């Protein structure tokens, strides 16, 4: 397991049954396609640049302002997606919810599925799949771990 997966596993341990051991960790995103995050980012930059340009506020132009407006778009897009951790343990496949912002800190168990519940097949940069009745997007970085399910 990678260091990130080990850290997520430690943070998730309190939500698992006593003595339950984690074998694999997969991060996923629910809701809209991750590609829409890029659209929100660009749309916010363009919209705010148009407002700034029409108001003739030259002091609000430049790279820092462009980055700030893009971040506004990225934060706005977070209203349309959810973040999930899918764990393969020695007893079950566990789907956890975690916060929209900040580090991966699981909050609650959404589903406990029987061992053998699959995720996939996965392909592409962002693979679309369904787990526990929810459409999830899994980044390529996690495809290898998801294949173990």
PDB file of N, CA and C in Angstrom, residues 78-145:
ATOM      1  N   UNK A  78     -17.650  21.918  -6.085  1.00  0.00           N
ATOM      2  CA  UNK A  78     -17.712  20.913  -5.003  1.00  0.00           C
ATOM      3  C   UNK A  78     -19.145  20.675  -4.529  1.00  0.00           C
ATOM      4  N   UNK A  79     -20.058  21.584  -4.846  1.00  0.00           N
ATOM      5  CA  UNK A  79     -21.456  21.380  -4.477  1.00  0.00           C
ATOM      6  C   UNK A  79     -22.089  20.249  -5.280  1.00  0.00           C
ATOM      7  N   UNK A  80     -21.439  19.853  -6.379  1.00  0.00           N
ATOM      8  CA  UNK A  80     -22.014  18.857  -7.274  1.00  0.00           C
ATOM      9  C   UNK A  80     -21.344  17.492  -7.198  1.00  0.00           C
ATOM     10  N   UNK A  81     -20.399  17.294  -6.298  1.00  0.00           N
ATOM     11  CA  UNK A  81     -19.783  15.982  -6.181  1.00  0.00           C
ATOM     12  C   UNK A  81     -19.565  15.617  -4.720  1.00  0.00           C
ATOM     13  N   UNK A  82     -19.361  14.336  -4.497  1.00  0.00           N
ATOM     14  CA  UNK A  82     -19.096  13.817  -3.158  1.00  0.00           C
ATOM     15  C   UNK A  82     -17.819  12.990  -3.214  1.00  0.00           C
ATOM     16  N   UNK A  83     -17.132  12.907  -2.100  1.00  0.00           N
ATOM     17  CA  UNK A  83     -15.877  12.145  -2.055  1.00  0.00           C
ATOM     18  C   UNK A  83     -16.102  10.874  -1.247  1.00  0.00           C
ATOM     19  N   UNK A  84     -15.548   9.779  -1.756  1.00  0.00           N
ATOM     20  CA  UNK A  84     -15.733   8.473  -1.136  1.00  0.00           C
ATOM     21  C   UNK A  84     -14.406   7.743  -0.987  1.00  0.00           C
ATOM     22  N   UNK A  85     -14.349   6.874   0.015  1.00  0.00           N
ATOM     23  CA  UNK A  85     -13.253   5.927   0.198  1.00  0.00           C
ATOM     24  C   UNK A  85     -13.894   4.549   0.151  1.00  0.00           C
ATOM     25  N   UNK A  86     -13.358   3.676  -0.696  1.00  0.00           N
ATOM     26  CA  UNK A  86     -13.830   2.304  -0.759  1.00  0.00           C
ATOM     27  C   UNK A  86     -12.703   1.428  -0.222  1.00  0.00           C
ATOM     28  N   UNK A  87     -13.007   0.666   0.818  1.00  0.00           N
ATOM     29  CA  UNK A  87     -12.005  -0.176   1.463  1.00  0.00           C
ATOM     30  C   UNK A  87     -12.337  -1.642   1.228  1.00  0.00           C
ATOM     31  N   UNK A  88     -11.312  -2.406   0.904  1.00  0.00           N
ATOM     32  CA  UNK A  88     -11.433  -3.848   0.874  1.00  0.00           C
ATOM     33  C   UNK A  88     -10.818  -4.342   2.173  1.00  0.00           C
ATOM     34  N   UNK A  89     -11.639  -4.895   3.029  1.00  0.00           N
ATOM     35  CA  UNK A  89     -11.136  -5.397   4.308  1.00  0.00           C
ATOM     36  C   UNK A  89     -11.172  -6.923   4.284  1.00  0.00           C
ATOM     37  N   UNK A  90     -10.740  -7.527   5.369  1.00  0.00           N
ATOM     38  CA  UNK A  90     -10.774  -8.986   5.453  1.00  0.00           C
ATOM     39  C   UNK A  90     -12.193  -9.513   5.644  1.00  0.00           C
ATOM     40  N   UNK A  91     -13.177  -8.620   5.866  1.00  0.00           N
ATOM     41  CA  UNK A  91     -14.552  -9.043   6.118  1.00  0.00           C
ATOM     42  C   UNK A  91     -15.566  -8.519   5.108  1.00  0.00           C
ATOM     43  N   UNK A  92     -15.279  -7.390   4.461  1.00  0.00           N
ATOM     44  CA  UNK A  92     -16.283  -6.763   3.598  1.00  0.00           C
ATOM     45  C   UNK A  92     -15.646  -5.710   2.696  1.00  0.00           C
ATOM     46  N   UNK A  93     -16.468  -5.183   1.812  1.00  0.00           N
ATOM     47  CA  UNK A  93     -16.118  -3.982   1.057  1.00  0.00           C
ATOM     48  C   UNK A  93     -16.888  -2.855   1.734  1.00  0.00           C
ATOM     49  N   UNK A  94     -16.170  -1.842   2.208  1.00  0.00           N
ATOM     50  CA  UNK A  94     -16.779  -0.774   3.002  1.00  0.00           C
ATOM     51  C   UNK A  94     -16.651   0.540   2.244  1.00  0.00           C
ATOM     52  N   UNK A  95     -17.778   1.239   2.090  1.00  0.00           N
ATOM     53  CA  UNK A  95     -17.796   2.541   1.426  1.00  0.00           C
ATOM     54  C   UNK A  95     -17.968   3.606   2.500  1.00  0.00           C
ATOM     55  N   UNK A  96     -17.025   4.547   2.538  1.00  0.00           N
ATOM     56  CA  UNK A  96     -17.038   5.615   3.531  1.00  0.00           C
ATOM     57  C   UNK A  96     -17.226   6.965   2.859  1.00  0.00           C
ATOM     58  N   UNK A  97     -17.865   7.864   3.573  1.00  0.00           N
ATOM     59  CA  UNK A  97     -18.003   9.253   3.125  1.00  0.00           C
ATOM     60  C   UNK A  97     -16.913  10.071   3.799  1.00  0.00           C
ATOM     61  N   UNK A  98     -16.359  11.030   3.070  1.00  0.00           N
ATOM     62  CA  UNK A  98     -15.452  11.973   3.712  1.00  0.00           C
ATOM     63  C   UNK A  98     -15.711  13.366   3.201  1.00  0.00           C
ATOM     64  N   UNK A  99     -15.167  14.373   3.888  1.00  0.00           N
ATOM     65  CA  UNK A  99     -15.481  15.772   3.626  1.00  0.00           C
ATOM     66  C   UNK A  99     -15.130  16.256   2.237  1.00  0.00           C
ATOM     67  N   UNK A 100     -15.764  17.341   1.855  1.00  0.00           N
ATOM     68  CA  UNK A 100     -15.527  17.928   0.531  1.00  0.00           C
ATOM     69  C   UNK A 100     -14.199  18.666   0.449  1.00  0.00           C
ATOM     70  N   UNK A 101     -13.711  19.142   1.560  1.00  0.00           N
ATOM     71  CA  UNK A 101     -12.488  19.949   1.558  1.00  0.00           C
ATOM     72  C   UNK A 101     -11.462  19.335   2.490  1.00  0.00           C
ATOM     73  N   UNK A 102     -10.229  19.635   2.258  1.00  0.00           N
ATOM     74  CA  UNK A 102      -9.167  19.208   3.154  1.00  0.00           C
ATOM     75  C   UNK A 102      -8.739  17.772   2.938  1.00  0.00           C
ATOM     76  N   UNK A 103      -7.997  17.248   3.908  1.00  0.00           N
ATOM     77  CA  UNK A 103      -7.465  15.890   3.786  1.00  0.00           C
ATOM     78  C   UNK A 103      -8.576  14.838   3.894  1.00  0.00           C
ATOM     79  N   UNK A 104      -8.231  13.634   3.520  1.00  0.00           N
ATOM     80  CA  UNK A 104      -9.196  12.534   3.573  1.00  0.00           C
ATOM     81  C   UNK A 104      -9.381  12.117   5.028  1.00  0.00           C
ATOM     82  N   UNK A 105     -10.511  12.511   5.586  1.00  0.00           N
ATOM     83  CA  UNK A 105     -10.889  12.131   6.946  1.00  0.00           C
ATOM     84  C   UNK A 105     -12.292  11.537   6.879  1.00  0.00           C
ATOM     85  N   UNK A 106     -12.373  10.221   6.798  1.00  0.00           N
ATOM     86  CA  UNK A 106     -13.691   9.577   6.694  1.00  0.00           C
ATOM     87  C   UNK A 106     -14.603   9.972   7.849  1.00  0.00           C
ATOM     88  N   UNK A 107     -15.891  10.197   7.505  1.00  0.00           N
ATOM     89  CA  UNK A 107     -16.864  10.646   8.498  1.00  0.00           C
ATOM     90  C   UNK A 107     -17.823   9.544   8.943  1.00  0.00           C
ATOM     91  N   UNK A 108     -18.297   8.743   7.963  1.00  0.00           N
ATOM     92  CA  UNK A 108     -19.272   7.712   8.314  1.00  0.00           C
ATOM     93  C   UNK A 108     -19.276   6.613   7.263  1.00  0.00           C
ATOM     94  N   UNK A 109     -19.800   5.468   7.683  1.00  0.00           N
ATOM     95  CA  UNK A 109     -19.928   4.321   6.786  1.00  0.00           C
ATOM     96  C   UNK A 109     -21.219   4.483   5.988  1.00  0.00           C
ATOM     97  N   UNK A 110     -21.111   4.434   4.672  1.00  0.00           N
ATOM     98  CA  UNK A 110     -22.287   4.514   3.811  1.00  0.00           C
ATOM     99  C   UNK A 110     -22.834   3.132   3.482  1.00  0.00           C
ATOM    100  N   UNK A 111     -21.927   2.157   3.315  1.00  0.00           N
ATOM    101  CA  UNK A 111     -22.366   0.806   2.957  1.00  0.00           C
ATOM    102  C   UNK A 111     -21.310  -0.214   3.350  1.00  0.00           C
ATOM    103  N   UNK A 112     -21.790  -1.376   3.727  1.00  0.00           N
ATOM    104  CA  UNK A 112     -20.935  -2.561   3.938  1.00  0.00           C
ATOM    105  C   UNK A 112     -21.437  -3.592   2.948  1.00  0.00           C
ATOM    106  N   UNK A 113     -20.587  -3.961   2.025  1.00  0.00           N
ATOM    107  CA  UNK A 113     -20.961  -4.891   0.967  1.00  0.00           C
ATOM    108  C   UNK A 113     -20.214  -6.201   1.167  1.00  0.00           C
ATOM    109  N   UNK A 114     -20.746  -7.299   0.657  1.00  0.00           N
ATOM    110  CA  UNK A 114     -20.075  -8.583   0.837  1.00  0.00           C
ATOM    111  C   UNK A 114     -18.743  -8.632   0.094  1.00  0.00           C
ATOM    112  N   UNK A 115     -17.836  -9.444   0.624  1.00  0.00           N
ATOM    113  CA  UNK A 115     -16.576  -9.683  -0.082  1.00  0.00           C
ATOM    114  C   UNK A 115     -16.897 -10.206  -1.476  1.00  0.00           C
ATOM    115  N   UNK A 116     -16.099  -9.829  -2.426  1.00  0.00           N
ATOM    116  CA  UNK A 116     -16.349 -10.247  -3.807  1.00  0.00           C
ATOM    117  C   UNK A 116     -17.103  -9.197  -4.604  1.00  0.00           C
ATOM    118  N   UNK A 117     -17.607  -8.167  -3.922  1.00  0.00           N
ATOM    119  CA  UNK A 117     -18.250  -7.072  -4.641  1.00  0.00           C
ATOM    120  C   UNK A 117     -17.184  -6.373  -5.470  1.00  0.00           C
ATOM    121  N   UNK A 118     -17.404  -6.293  -6.756  1.00  0.00           N
ATOM    122  CA  UNK A 118     -16.391  -5.742  -7.652  1.00  0.00           C
ATOM    123  C   UNK A 118     -16.527  -4.251  -7.883  1.00  0.00           C
ATOM    124  N   UNK A 119     -15.430  -3.672  -8.308  1.00  0.00           N
ATOM    125  CA  UNK A 119     -15.404  -2.284  -8.778  1.00  0.00           C
ATOM    126  C   UNK A 119     -14.790  -2.362 -10.169  1.00  0.00           C
ATOM    127  N   UNK A 120     -15.575  -2.120 -11.171  1.00  0.00           N
ATOM    128  CA  UNK A 120     -14.954  -2.142 -12.485  1.00  0.00           C
ATOM    129  C   UNK A 120     -15.754  -2.953 -13.470  1.00  0.00           C
ATOM    130  N   UNK A 121     -15.206  -3.158 -14.630  1.00  0.00           N
ATOM    131  CA  UNK A 121     -13.828  -2.865 -15.065  1.00  0.00           C
ATOM    132  C   UNK A 121     -13.592  -1.363 -15.201  1.00  0.00           C
ATOM    133  N   UNK A 122     -12.350  -0.965 -14.985  1.00  0.00           N
ATOM    134  CA  UNK A 122     -11.982   0.442 -15.017  1.00  0.00           C
ATOM    135  C   UNK A 122     -10.996   0.699 -16.153  1.00  0.00           C
ATOM    136  N   UNK A 123     -11.205   1.804 -16.850  1.00  0.00           N
ATOM    137  CA  UNK A 123     -10.256   2.214 -17.890  1.00  0.00           C
ATOM    138  C   UNK A 123     -10.373   3.713 -18.091  1.00  0.00           C
ATOM    139  N   UNK A 124      -9.313   4.298 -18.612  1.00  0.00           N
ATOM    140  CA  UNK A 124      -9.292   5.733 -18.851  1.00  0.00           C
ATOM    141  C   UNK A 124      -8.799   6.501 -17.644  1.00  0.00           C
ATOM    142  N   UNK A 125      -8.665   7.815 -17.801  1.00  0.00           N
ATOM    143  CA  UNK A 125      -8.174   8.650 -16.717  1.00  0.00           C
ATOM    144  C   UNK A 125      -9.142   8.650 -15.543  1.00  0.00           C
ATOM    145  N   UNK A 126     -10.426   8.858 -15.818  1.00  0.00           N
ATOM    146  CA  UNK A 126     -11.472   8.796 -14.794  1.00  0.00           C
ATOM    147  C   UNK A 126     -12.460   7.721 -15.214  1.00  0.00           C
ATOM    148  N   UNK A 127     -12.437   6.578 -14.546  1.00  0.00           N
ATOM    149  CA  UNK A 127     -13.328   5.468 -14.871  1.00  0.00           C
ATOM    150  C   UNK A 127     -14.644   5.624 -14.121  1.00  0.00           C
ATOM    151  N   UNK A 128     -15.715   5.399 -14.833  1.00  0.00           N
ATOM    152  CA  UNK A 128     -17.044   5.464 -14.229  1.00  0.00           C
ATOM    153  C   UNK A 128     -17.450   4.052 -13.806  1.00  0.00           C
ATOM    154  N   UNK A 129     -17.969   3.930 -12.585  1.00  0.00           N
ATOM    155  CA  UNK A 129     -18.413   2.642 -12.072  1.00  0.00           C
ATOM    156  C   UNK A 129     -19.576   2.872 -11.120  1.00  0.00           C
ATOM    157  N   UNK A 130     -20.159   1.806 -10.632  1.00  0.00           N
ATOM    158  CA  UNK A 130     -21.245   1.925  -9.654  1.00  0.00           C
ATOM    159  C   UNK A 130     -20.931   1.039  -8.459  1.00  0.00           C
ATOM    160  N   UNK A 131     -21.011   1.625  -7.284  1.00  0.00           N
ATOM    161  CA  UNK A 131     -20.775   0.896  -6.040  1.00  0.00           C
ATOM    162  C   UNK A 131     -21.879   1.290  -5.059  1.00  0.00           C
ATOM    163  N   UNK A 132     -22.529   0.310  -4.491  1.00  0.00           N
ATOM    164  CA  UNK A 132     -23.596   0.527  -3.505  1.00  0.00           C
ATOM    165  C   UNK A 132     -24.696   1.444  -4.043  1.00  0.00           C
ATOM    166  N   UNK A 133     -25.004   1.303  -5.330  1.00  0.00           N
ATOM    167  CA  UNK A 133     -26.064   2.086  -5.940  1.00  0.00           C
ATOM    168  C   UNK A 133     -25.702   3.522  -6.266  1.00  0.00           C
ATOM    169  N   UNK A 134     -24.448   3.884  -6.129  1.00  0.00           N
ATOM    170  CA  UNK A 134     -23.999   5.251  -6.409  1.00  0.00           C
ATOM    171  C   UNK A 134     -22.983   5.233  -7.546  1.00  0.00           C
ATOM    172  N   UNK A 135     -23.154   6.147  -8.500  1.00  0.00           N
ATOM    173  CA  UNK A 135     -22.189   6.280  -9.587  1.00  0.00           C
ATOM    174  C   UNK A 135     -20.936   6.944  -9.028  1.00  0.00           C
ATOM    175  N   UNK A 136     -19.804   6.286  -9.226  1.00  0.00           N
ATOM    176  CA  UNK A 136     -18.535   6.800  -8.737  1.00  0.00           C
ATOM    177  C   UNK A 136     -17.550   6.928  -9.888  1.00  0.00           C
ATOM    178  N   UNK A 137     -16.623   7.857  -9.734  1.00  0.00           N
ATOM    179  CA  UNK A 137     -15.540   8.064 -10.684  1.00  0.00           C
ATOM    180  C   UNK A 137     -14.239   7.748  -9.961  1.00  0.00           C
ATOM    181  N   UNK A 138     -13.429   6.870 -10.562  1.00  0.00           N
ATOM    182  CA  UNK A 138     -12.179   6.431  -9.963  1.00  0.00           C
ATOM    183  C   UNK A 138     -11.032   6.867 -10.860  1.00  0.00           C
ATOM    184  N   UNK A 139     -10.088   7.603 -10.292  1.00  0.00           N
ATOM    185  CA  UNK A 139      -8.933   8.071 -11.052  1.00  0.00           C
ATOM    186  C   UNK A 139      -7.996   6.909 -11.363  1.00  0.00           C
ATOM    187  N   UNK A 140      -7.287   7.013 -12.452  1.00  0.00           N
ATOM    188  CA  UNK A 140      -6.369   5.964 -12.909  1.00  0.00           C
ATOM    189  C   UNK A 140      -5.393   5.531 -11.821  1.00  0.00           C
ATOM    190  N   UNK A 141      -4.988   6.440 -10.964  1.00  0.00           N
ATOM    191  CA  UNK A 141      -4.030   6.132  -9.909  1.00  0.00           C
ATOM    192  C   UNK A 141      -4.522   4.994  -9.011  1.00  0.00           C
ATOM    193  N   UNK A 142      -5.847   4.824  -8.895  1.00  0.00           N
ATOM    194  CA  UNK A 142      -6.435   3.828  -7.998  1.00  0.00           C
ATOM    195  C   UNK A 142      -6.930   2.588  -8.731  1.00  0.00           C
ATOM    196  N   UNK A 143      -6.788   2.526 -10.054  1.00  0.00           N
ATOM    197  CA  UNK A 143      -7.308   1.384 -10.819  1.00  0.00           C
ATOM    198  C   UNK A 143      -6.678   0.066 -10.380  1.00  0.00           C
ATOM    199  N   UNK A 144      -5.379   0.049 -10.120  1.00  0.00           N
ATOM    200  CA  UNK A 144      -4.711  -1.186  -9.710  1.00  0.00           C
ATOM    201  C   UNK A 144      -5.260  -1.733  -8.405  1.00  0.00           C
ATOM    202  N   UNK A 145      -5.489  -0.843  -7.438  1.00  0.00           N
ATOM    203  CA  UNK A 145      -6.053  -1.275  -6.157  1.00  0.00           C
ATOM    204  C   UNK A 145      -7.492  -1.741  -6.332  1.00  0.00           C
TER     205      UNK A 145
END
